[in-house]
């Protein structure tokens, strides 16, 4: 992203540009300067973090950013709602005509699932690689028939940065306790049977749930049929042990997963559209039994926020959160009751990124709450002897620990529009009023 934008703006002098990247993070901090200069005027993405998130939240982008889920983005591209003039695909390996893969070379990243829809629908496609290989580079993630040019550069990125701390199993006793309770909830449901399907997020407690789930699988002599999502080492280990039949992968979150996708049988790549597009004929999320996800905030209507911080600044991404929550039979959110001095379970989330009617169970370090819309799951937990409380009880406990926060003060300017999976507007993010200590 940084190389392409520098070439477009500083070398070619282009302006009034819109970036329609899958996700944008702190690695893309240099783009914030182009926003402040008025040269980047639009952003369409599934996440904004780092300095770019701060600049957009401050109202410096000329048009509101449009935030879509991992399923909503390919839906919008395929429907023509997002028109991509030029797609630049960073590929670890490519041949001279553009057959490219996410494996091999010095910048191996595993799956290229997010780039597939862009390459199919963009007017022009440029593959950018730091490792040109012999023709034909097969099996290709993006095929040459969709590629217009191949550009060789010194480096497309640092693969060591793929292994983020978020993708490691937590050793925190609190996280492990929550993970164990997640596994207990899963094991109490009728969906936990031989061949069940599963996705977990990359938060510490979410990943740790794999460990405890394996114990229940062994006790009942059952196996997981398949797992999807952004894949990490713990799921790869289950695959290698024969505890899961297939792993189908849009994105790799650590180097264990990167290495596995081209070495381990039954570890496959798929596109983001096949993963989560609500408008296609066979999205994998629609066949999920369980998904375990993290949250920045959850309110008493079970709405989840994973986009904005408690200060109202863009600091995250819906990603596949709303897609998997909507498609799965049982969506479990796992999060500590408080973070620092902020209540995670609250009256109203800052931004709704996953609607509450898609969320079934909340697991915290102070207790479990089940959505009243799921009396069947309440009965399952009761039968298994798993205690649970109304979510209002968890909210009041959180407020008793850290206090009830003051309402954020917003200006009228909308800085970001959050689309639901189907393209309707789910919520908006407004510009935060500057802090005034005299009137606080």
Short mmCIF file of C-alpha atoms in Angstrom, two decimals:
data_model
loop_
_atom_site.label_atom_id
_atom_site.label_comp_id
_atom_site.label_asym_id
_atom_site.label_seq_id
_atom_site.Cartn_x
_atom_site.Cartn_y
_atom_site.Cartn_z
CA UNK A 1 0.00 0.00 0.00
CA UNK A 2 2.71 2.47 0.97
CA UNK A 3 4.82 1.79 -2.14
CA UNK A 4 1.84 2.10 -4.47
CA UNK A 5 0.53 5.33 -2.92
CA UNK A 6 3.99 6.92 -2.91
CA UNK A 7 4.37 6.12 -6.61
CA UNK A 8 0.89 7.38 -7.47
CA UNK A 9 1.05 10.61 -5.49
CA UNK A 10 4.71 11.61 -5.25
CA UNK A 11 5.95 10.34 -8.62
CA UNK A 12 2.87 10.65 -10.84
CA UNK A 13 1.19 13.55 -9.04
CA UNK A 14 -2.21 11.88 -8.88
CA UNK A 15 -4.82 13.24 -6.50
CA UNK A 16 -8.42 12.69 -5.34
CA UNK A 17 -7.64 9.01 -4.77
CA UNK A 18 -9.78 6.43 -3.00
CA UNK A 19 -8.14 3.44 -1.32
CA UNK A 20 -10.29 0.29 -1.31
CA UNK A 21 -7.94 -1.98 0.63
CA UNK A 22 -9.04 -5.07 2.55
CA UNK A 23 -7.78 -3.63 5.83
CA UNK A 24 -5.54 -0.79 6.96
CA UNK A 25 -3.35 -0.78 10.06
CA UNK A 26 -0.38 0.89 11.72
CA UNK A 27 1.86 -0.41 8.90
CA UNK A 28 0.09 2.13 6.71
CA UNK A 29 0.68 5.17 8.93
CA UNK A 30 2.36 7.08 6.04
CA UNK A 31 -1.02 7.24 4.25
CA UNK A 32 -2.29 9.53 7.03
CA UNK A 33 -0.12 12.30 5.56
CA UNK A 34 -1.84 11.96 2.17
CA UNK A 35 -5.23 12.24 3.87
CA UNK A 36 -4.17 15.43 5.66
CA UNK A 37 -2.83 16.80 2.36
CA UNK A 38 -6.20 16.10 0.71
CA UNK A 39 -4.72 13.74 -1.88
CA UNK A 40 -6.45 10.64 -0.54
CA UNK A 41 -10.11 11.60 -0.34
CA UNK A 42 -11.85 8.26 0.25
CA UNK A 43 -11.31 4.96 2.07
CA UNK A 44 -13.31 1.75 1.70
CA UNK A 45 -12.03 -1.04 3.90
CA UNK A 46 -12.84 -3.55 6.61
CA UNK A 47 -10.65 -1.89 9.23
CA UNK A 48 -8.74 1.25 10.12
CA UNK A 49 -6.11 1.40 12.83
CA UNK A 50 -3.05 3.41 13.80
CA UNK A 51 -2.51 7.02 12.78
CA UNK A 52 -4.84 6.66 9.82
CA UNK A 53 -7.67 5.82 12.22
CA UNK A 54 -6.85 8.90 14.28
CA UNK A 55 -6.75 11.17 11.24
CA UNK A 56 -10.06 9.85 9.87
CA UNK A 57 -11.67 10.13 13.32
CA UNK A 58 -10.53 13.76 13.46
CA UNK A 59 -12.60 14.45 10.34
CA UNK A 60 -9.67 15.05 7.97
CA UNK A 61 -10.81 12.64 5.23
CA UNK A 62 -12.90 14.55 2.67
CA UNK A 63 -15.59 11.85 2.45
CA UNK A 64 -16.76 9.43 5.14
CA UNK A 65 -14.81 6.18 5.22
CA UNK A 66 -16.94 3.16 4.34
CA UNK A 67 -16.38 0.14 6.57
CA UNK A 68 -17.49 -3.32 5.44
CA UNK A 69 -17.10 -6.82 6.81
CA UNK A 70 -14.97 -9.45 5.08
CA UNK A 71 -18.16 -10.80 3.50
CA UNK A 72 -19.67 -7.40 2.78
CA UNK A 73 -16.62 -6.23 0.85
CA UNK A 74 -16.66 -8.92 -1.89
CA UNK A 75 -20.45 -8.64 -2.03
CA UNK A 76 -20.14 -4.91 -2.76
CA UNK A 77 -17.41 -5.47 -5.37
CA UNK A 78 -19.34 -8.24 -7.16
CA UNK A 79 -22.53 -6.16 -7.10
CA UNK A 80 -20.77 -3.17 -8.66
CA UNK A 81 -21.22 -0.97 -5.59
CA UNK A 82 -17.43 -0.72 -5.32
CA UNK A 83 -15.71 -0.19 -8.64
CA UNK A 84 -11.96 -0.86 -8.58
CA UNK A 85 -10.03 0.88 -11.34
CA UNK A 86 -6.68 -0.69 -10.51
CA UNK A 87 -5.97 -3.53 -8.09
CA UNK A 88 -2.42 -3.98 -6.83
CA UNK A 89 -1.85 -7.50 -5.50
CA UNK A 90 1.25 -8.05 -3.37
CA UNK A 91 2.30 -11.65 -4.02
CA UNK A 92 5.20 -13.62 -2.49
CA UNK A 93 5.72 -15.41 -5.83
CA UNK A 94 4.63 -14.76 -9.40
CA UNK A 95 5.65 -15.89 -12.85
CA UNK A 96 6.21 -13.52 -15.75
CA UNK A 97 2.54 -13.40 -16.78
CA UNK A 98 1.04 -13.01 -13.31
CA UNK A 99 0.14 -16.45 -12.02
CA UNK A 100 0.79 -15.69 -8.37
CA UNK A 101 0.67 -17.46 -5.02
CA UNK A 102 0.92 -16.59 -1.35
CA UNK A 103 3.53 -19.30 -0.80
CA UNK A 104 7.23 -19.42 -1.55
CA UNK A 105 9.81 -16.70 -1.89
CA UNK A 106 11.17 -14.58 0.93
CA UNK A 107 7.83 -13.00 1.87
CA UNK A 108 5.67 -16.13 2.24
CA UNK A 109 2.27 -15.13 3.67
CA UNK A 110 0.19 -18.26 3.03
CA UNK A 111 -3.29 -17.57 1.71
CA UNK A 112 -4.13 -14.77 -0.75
CA UNK A 113 -7.88 -15.16 -0.17
CA UNK A 114 -8.64 -11.44 0.10
CA UNK A 115 -7.05 -10.55 -3.25
CA UNK A 116 -9.06 -12.99 -5.35
CA UNK A 117 -12.24 -10.94 -5.72
CA UNK A 118 -10.28 -7.76 -6.48
CA UNK A 119 -8.38 -9.53 -9.27
CA UNK A 120 -11.58 -10.87 -10.82
CA UNK A 121 -13.48 -7.59 -10.89
CA UNK A 122 -10.94 -4.73 -11.18
CA UNK A 123 -10.47 -2.99 -14.54
CA UNK A 124 -6.70 -3.46 -14.34
CA UNK A 125 -4.69 -5.82 -12.15
CA UNK A 126 -1.03 -5.37 -11.27
CA UNK A 127 0.82 -8.12 -9.41
CA UNK A 128 3.67 -6.78 -7.29
CA UNK A 129 6.22 -9.40 -6.22
CA UNK A 130 9.73 -9.69 -4.81
CA UNK A 131 10.23 -13.22 -6.18
CA UNK A 132 9.76 -13.95 -9.88
CA UNK A 133 9.59 -17.71 -10.49
CA UNK A 134 9.47 -19.93 -13.56
CA UNK A 135 6.26 -20.24 -15.54
CA UNK A 136 3.79 -21.72 -14.69
CA UNK A 137 3.48 -20.82 -10.98
CA UNK A 138 0.73 -23.28 -10.10
CA UNK A 139 -1.65 -23.79 -8.43
CA UNK A 140 -2.19 -20.04 -8.67
CA UNK A 141 -4.18 -18.02 -6.13
CA UNK A 142 -4.67 -15.30 -8.75
CA UNK A 143 -4.45 -16.50 -12.35
CA UNK A 144 -2.65 -14.73 -15.16
CA UNK A 145 -5.85 -14.44 -17.21
CA UNK A 146 -6.93 -11.72 -14.76
CA UNK A 147 -3.55 -9.93 -14.60
CA UNK A 148 -2.39 -7.02 -16.77
CA UNK A 149 1.13 -6.41 -15.47
CA UNK A 150 3.76 -7.83 -13.15
CA UNK A 151 6.10 -5.52 -11.23
CA UNK A 152 9.18 -6.82 -9.42
CA UNK A 153 10.32 -4.86 -6.35
CA UNK A 154 12.98 -5.43 -3.70
CA UNK A 155 10.52 -6.26 -0.93
CA UNK A 156 6.75 -6.48 -0.55
CA UNK A 157 6.90 -6.68 3.25
CA UNK A 158 8.27 -8.37 6.35
CA UNK A 159 6.71 -11.81 6.96
CA UNK A 160 7.97 -11.83 10.56
CA UNK A 161 5.37 -9.16 11.31
CA UNK A 162 2.63 -11.68 10.49
CA UNK A 163 3.27 -13.39 13.84
CA UNK A 164 1.42 -10.89 16.01
CA UNK A 165 1.02 -11.21 19.78
CA UNK A 166 -2.74 -11.46 19.24
CA UNK A 167 -2.22 -14.79 17.50
CA UNK A 168 -0.56 -16.49 20.46
CA UNK A 169 -2.33 -18.58 23.07
CA UNK A 170 -2.59 -16.60 26.28
CA UNK A 171 -0.92 -17.84 29.46
CA UNK A 172 -2.95 -15.39 31.55
CA UNK A 173 -4.93 -17.38 34.16
CA UNK A 174 -7.97 -15.15 33.62
CA UNK A 175 -7.93 -15.80 29.88
CA UNK A 176 -7.51 -19.53 30.43
CA UNK A 177 -10.45 -19.59 32.83
CA UNK A 178 -12.65 -17.87 30.26
CA UNK A 179 -11.41 -20.22 27.52
CA UNK A 180 -12.29 -23.24 29.66
CA UNK A 181 -15.80 -21.86 30.17
CA UNK A 182 -16.16 -21.31 26.43
CA UNK A 183 -15.35 -24.99 25.87
CA UNK A 184 -17.86 -25.99 28.56
CA UNK A 185 -20.58 -23.97 26.81
CA UNK A 186 -19.76 -25.53 23.44
CA UNK A 187 -19.75 -29.03 24.89
CA UNK A 188 -23.20 -28.46 26.46
CA UNK A 189 -24.91 -27.82 23.11
CA UNK A 190 -26.40 -30.34 20.68
CA UNK A 191 -24.13 -29.02 17.91
CA UNK A 192 -21.05 -30.47 19.60
CA UNK A 193 -20.95 -33.81 17.83
CA UNK A 194 -18.73 -35.68 15.42
CA UNK A 195 -18.06 -33.56 12.32
CA UNK A 196 -18.93 -30.18 13.88
CA UNK A 197 -17.59 -27.01 12.23
CA UNK A 198 -15.74 -24.25 14.01
CA UNK A 199 -14.04 -20.88 13.77
CA UNK A 200 -12.18 -18.99 16.45
CA UNK A 201 -10.90 -15.45 16.52
CA UNK A 202 -7.28 -14.52 17.26
CA UNK A 203 -7.75 -12.99 20.71
CA UNK A 204 -5.98 -14.70 23.61
CA UNK A 205 -9.04 -16.33 25.26
CA UNK A 206 -10.54 -17.22 21.87
CA UNK A 207 -7.43 -19.10 20.78
CA UNK A 208 -7.00 -20.79 24.15
CA UNK A 209 -10.47 -22.31 23.75
CA UNK A 210 -8.88 -24.70 21.24
CA UNK A 211 -6.91 -26.37 24.03
CA UNK A 212 -9.92 -27.09 26.22
CA UNK A 213 -12.09 -28.02 23.26
CA UNK A 214 -9.60 -30.70 22.30
CA UNK A 215 -10.01 -32.27 25.75
CA UNK A 216 -13.78 -32.51 25.32
CA UNK A 217 -13.32 -33.95 21.82
CA UNK A 218 -11.04 -36.65 23.22
CA UNK A 219 -13.46 -37.46 26.06
CA UNK A 220 -16.34 -37.98 23.63
CA UNK A 221 -14.20 -39.53 20.89
CA UNK A 222 -15.32 -37.02 18.27
CA UNK A 223 -13.49 -34.95 15.68
CA UNK A 224 -14.01 -31.55 14.13
CA UNK A 225 -15.19 -31.81 10.54
CA UNK A 226 -13.70 -28.57 9.32
CA UNK A 227 -12.49 -25.19 10.49
CA UNK A 228 -12.33 -21.85 8.70
CA UNK A 229 -11.17 -18.29 9.09
CA UNK A 230 -7.95 -16.53 9.68
CA UNK A 231 -5.90 -19.54 10.74
CA UNK A 232 -3.31 -19.77 13.54
CA UNK A 233 -0.94 -22.38 14.91
CA UNK A 234 -3.38 -24.02 17.38
CA UNK A 235 -5.78 -24.98 14.61
CA UNK A 236 -2.90 -26.22 12.47
CA UNK A 237 -1.83 -28.47 15.36
CA UNK A 238 -5.33 -29.97 15.56
CA UNK A 239 -5.17 -30.66 11.81
CA UNK A 240 -1.78 -32.35 12.09
CA UNK A 241 -3.05 -34.50 14.98
CA UNK A 242 -5.99 -35.66 12.89
CA UNK A 243 -8.49 -33.93 15.21
CA UNK A 244 -9.94 -31.84 12.37
CA UNK A 245 -10.73 -33.04 8.86
CA UNK A 246 -10.05 -29.89 6.82
CA UNK A 247 -8.85 -26.35 7.43
CA UNK A 248 -10.04 -23.80 4.86
CA UNK A 249 -8.19 -20.56 4.98
CA UNK A 250 -8.64 -16.93 3.85
CA UNK A 251 -5.76 -15.45 5.82
CA UNK A 252 -2.87 -16.75 7.93
CA UNK A 253 -2.27 -15.01 11.23
CA UNK A 254 1.04 -16.59 12.20
CA UNK A 255 4.00 -18.33 10.61
CA UNK A 256 2.83 -21.80 11.71
CA UNK A 257 -0.26 -21.34 9.53
CA UNK A 258 1.80 -19.83 6.70
CA UNK A 259 4.07 -22.88 6.64
CA UNK A 260 1.18 -25.31 6.97
CA UNK A 261 -0.91 -24.22 4.00
CA UNK A 262 1.60 -25.58 1.48
CA UNK A 263 2.90 -28.46 3.58
CA UNK A 264 -0.04 -30.04 5.42
CA UNK A 265 -2.61 -32.18 3.60
CA UNK A 266 -6.21 -30.94 3.87
CA UNK A 267 -5.16 -27.31 4.50
CA UNK A 268 -6.78 -25.31 1.70
CA UNK A 269 -7.04 -21.71 0.48
CA UNK A 270 -10.30 -19.94 -0.34
CA UNK A 271 -11.47 -16.47 -1.35
CA UNK A 272 -13.12 -13.99 1.00
CA UNK A 273 -16.25 -14.25 -1.14
CA UNK A 274 -16.43 -18.01 -0.70
CA UNK A 275 -15.77 -17.48 2.99
CA UNK A 276 -18.40 -14.93 3.94
CA UNK A 277 -20.24 -13.17 1.08
CA UNK A 278 -23.94 -13.17 2.12
CA UNK A 279 -25.06 -12.83 -1.51
CA UNK A 280 -23.39 -15.88 -2.97
CA UNK A 281 -24.68 -19.43 -3.22
CA UNK A 282 -22.43 -21.19 -0.73
CA UNK A 283 -20.65 -19.03 1.84
CA UNK A 284 -18.80 -21.19 4.36
CA UNK A 285 -19.95 -19.08 7.31
CA UNK A 286 -23.50 -20.26 6.69
CA UNK A 287 -22.46 -23.82 7.55
CA UNK A 288 -20.68 -22.97 10.82
CA UNK A 289 -21.79 -24.66 14.03
CA UNK A 290 -19.67 -22.52 16.37
CA UNK A 291 -17.71 -19.28 16.24
CA UNK A 292 -15.76 -17.87 19.19
CA UNK A 293 -15.01 -14.15 18.92
CA UNK A 294 -13.54 -11.31 20.96
CA UNK A 295 -15.01 -7.84 21.55
CA UNK A 296 -14.02 -4.33 22.57
CA UNK A 297 -17.49 -3.77 24.03
CA UNK A 298 -20.76 -5.66 24.44
CA UNK A 299 -23.96 -3.94 25.53
CA UNK A 300 -27.05 -5.22 27.30
CA UNK A 301 -28.74 -5.91 23.94
CA UNK A 302 -25.73 -8.14 23.05
CA UNK A 303 -24.58 -5.68 20.35
CA UNK A 304 -20.81 -5.91 19.85
CA UNK A 305 -18.28 -3.21 19.01
CA UNK A 306 -14.92 -4.21 17.52
CA UNK A 307 -14.26 -0.99 15.56
CA UNK A 308 -14.02 2.05 17.84
CA UNK A 309 -12.22 2.49 21.13
CA UNK A 310 -13.84 3.83 24.28
CA UNK A 311 -12.68 7.27 23.13
CA UNK A 312 -14.64 6.96 19.87
CA UNK A 313 -11.51 6.71 17.69
CA UNK A 314 -11.32 4.13 14.89
CA UNK A 315 -9.02 1.43 16.21
CA UNK A 316 -10.22 -1.90 14.83
CA UNK A 317 -12.04 -3.87 12.17
CA UNK A 318 -15.32 -5.75 11.80
CA UNK A 319 -13.42 -8.30 9.70
CA UNK A 320 -15.39 -11.55 9.64
CA UNK A 321 -17.02 -10.85 13.02
CA UNK A 322 -20.54 -9.97 11.79
CA UNK A 323 -20.39 -12.58 9.02
CA UNK A 324 -19.57 -15.53 11.26
CA UNK A 325 -21.92 -14.33 14.01
CA UNK A 326 -24.82 -14.22 11.55
CA UNK A 327 -24.02 -17.51 9.86
CA UNK A 328 -23.16 -19.75 12.82
CA UNK A 329 -25.58 -21.79 14.91
CA UNK A 330 -23.85 -20.65 18.11
CA UNK A 331 -21.88 -17.40 18.38
CA UNK A 332 -19.89 -17.01 21.60
CA UNK A 333 -18.26 -13.72 22.56
CA UNK A 334 -15.42 -14.02 25.08
CA UNK A 335 -14.02 -10.89 26.73
CA UNK A 336 -12.92 -9.70 30.17
CA UNK A 337 -15.55 -7.69 32.06
CA UNK A 338 -13.24 -4.67 32.26
CA UNK A 339 -10.10 -3.48 30.50
CA UNK A 340 -8.02 -1.05 32.52
CA UNK A 341 -10.54 1.48 33.79
CA UNK A 342 -13.17 0.80 31.13
CA UNK A 343 -16.24 -1.43 31.33
CA UNK A 344 -16.36 -3.94 28.49
CA UNK A 345 -19.98 -4.86 29.23
CA UNK A 346 -21.92 -1.60 29.08
CA UNK A 347 -25.28 0.06 28.53
CA UNK A 348 -24.67 1.00 24.89
CA UNK A 349 -21.66 0.25 22.70
CA UNK A 350 -19.95 3.18 20.98
CA UNK A 351 -20.47 1.59 17.56
CA UNK A 352 -22.56 -1.44 16.60
CA UNK A 353 -20.42 -3.68 14.40
CA UNK A 354 -22.21 -6.98 15.09
CA UNK A 355 -25.96 -6.78 15.88
CA UNK A 356 -27.09 -8.39 19.12
CA UNK A 357 -29.58 -10.73 17.48
CA UNK A 358 -26.60 -12.58 15.96
CA UNK A 359 -24.84 -13.09 19.32
CA UNK A 360 -25.85 -16.04 21.48
CA UNK A 361 -23.56 -16.29 24.52
CA UNK A 362 -21.23 -13.92 26.36
CA UNK A 363 -18.40 -15.39 28.45
CA UNK A 364 -16.52 -13.05 30.83
CA UNK A 365 -14.22 -13.52 33.80
CA UNK A 366 -17.14 -12.63 36.09
CA UNK A 367 -19.77 -14.88 34.60
CA UNK A 368 -21.69 -16.08 31.57
CA UNK A 369 -24.79 -14.52 30.00
CA UNK A 370 -27.05 -16.08 27.36
CA UNK A 371 -29.09 -14.02 24.91
CA UNK A 372 -32.78 -14.33 25.90
CA UNK A 373 -33.50 -14.94 22.21
CA UNK A 374 -31.90 -18.38 22.71
CA UNK A 375 -34.00 -20.21 25.34
CA UNK A 376 -32.73 -23.47 23.86
CA UNK A 377 -29.16 -22.60 24.83
CA UNK A 378 -30.30 -21.47 28.28
CA UNK A 379 -31.83 -24.92 28.73
CA UNK A 380 -28.58 -26.56 27.57
CA UNK A 381 -26.50 -24.66 30.12
CA UNK A 382 -29.01 -25.38 32.88
CA UNK A 383 -28.98 -29.08 32.07
CA UNK A 384 -25.16 -29.11 32.13
CA UNK A 385 -25.10 -27.26 35.44
CA UNK A 386 -23.27 -24.24 33.97
CA UNK A 387 -24.22 -21.11 35.96
CA UNK A 388 -25.22 -17.99 34.05
CA UNK A 389 -26.67 -14.57 34.85
CA UNK A 390 -28.60 -11.85 32.99
CA UNK A 391 -26.29 -9.60 31.02
CA UNK A 392 -27.55 -6.61 33.06
CA UNK A 393 -25.93 -8.22 36.11
CA UNK A 394 -22.57 -8.27 34.33
CA UNK A 395 -22.99 -4.64 33.28
CA UNK A 396 -23.72 -3.52 36.84
CA UNK A 397 -20.74 -5.49 38.13
CA UNK A 398 -18.50 -3.81 35.56
CA UNK A 399 -19.76 -0.37 36.56
CA UNK A 400 -19.27 -1.19 40.24
CA UNK A 401 -15.61 -1.96 39.52
CA UNK A 402 -14.66 0.95 37.26
CA UNK A 403 -17.54 3.41 37.46
CA UNK A 404 -20.14 4.41 34.91
CA UNK A 405 -18.47 6.25 32.02
CA UNK A 406 -19.60 9.66 30.88
CA UNK A 407 -21.25 9.77 27.46
CA UNK A 408 -18.94 10.66 24.59
CA UNK A 409 -19.52 14.05 23.01
CA UNK A 410 -19.91 14.00 19.23
CA UNK A 411 -19.97 16.62 16.51
CA UNK A 412 -22.41 16.39 13.59
CA UNK A 413 -19.79 15.36 11.02
CA UNK A 414 -19.94 11.68 10.03
CA UNK A 415 -16.38 10.38 9.58
CA UNK A 416 -17.21 6.74 8.81
CA UNK A 417 -20.24 4.74 7.67
CA UNK A 418 -20.49 1.15 8.81
CA UNK A 419 -22.31 -1.08 6.35
CA UNK A 420 -24.15 -4.23 7.38
CA UNK A 421 -23.28 -7.38 5.43
CA UNK A 422 -26.11 -6.75 2.94
CA UNK A 423 -25.08 -3.16 2.21
CA UNK A 424 -27.60 -1.39 4.43
CA UNK A 425 -26.25 1.14 6.93
CA UNK A 426 -25.72 -0.44 10.33
CA UNK A 427 -24.19 2.53 12.18
CA UNK A 428 -22.09 5.65 11.68
CA UNK A 429 -19.05 7.07 13.44
CA UNK A 430 -19.05 10.80 14.09
CA UNK A 431 -16.21 13.18 14.80
CA UNK A 432 -15.41 13.35 18.50
CA UNK A 433 -15.63 16.77 20.12
CA UNK A 434 -12.23 17.97 21.37
CA UNK A 435 -11.73 17.48 25.09
CA UNK A 436 -12.55 20.62 27.08
CA UNK A 437 -11.23 20.28 30.65
CA UNK A 438 -13.14 23.37 31.83
CA UNK A 439 -16.51 21.86 30.86
CA UNK A 440 -15.76 18.22 31.64
#
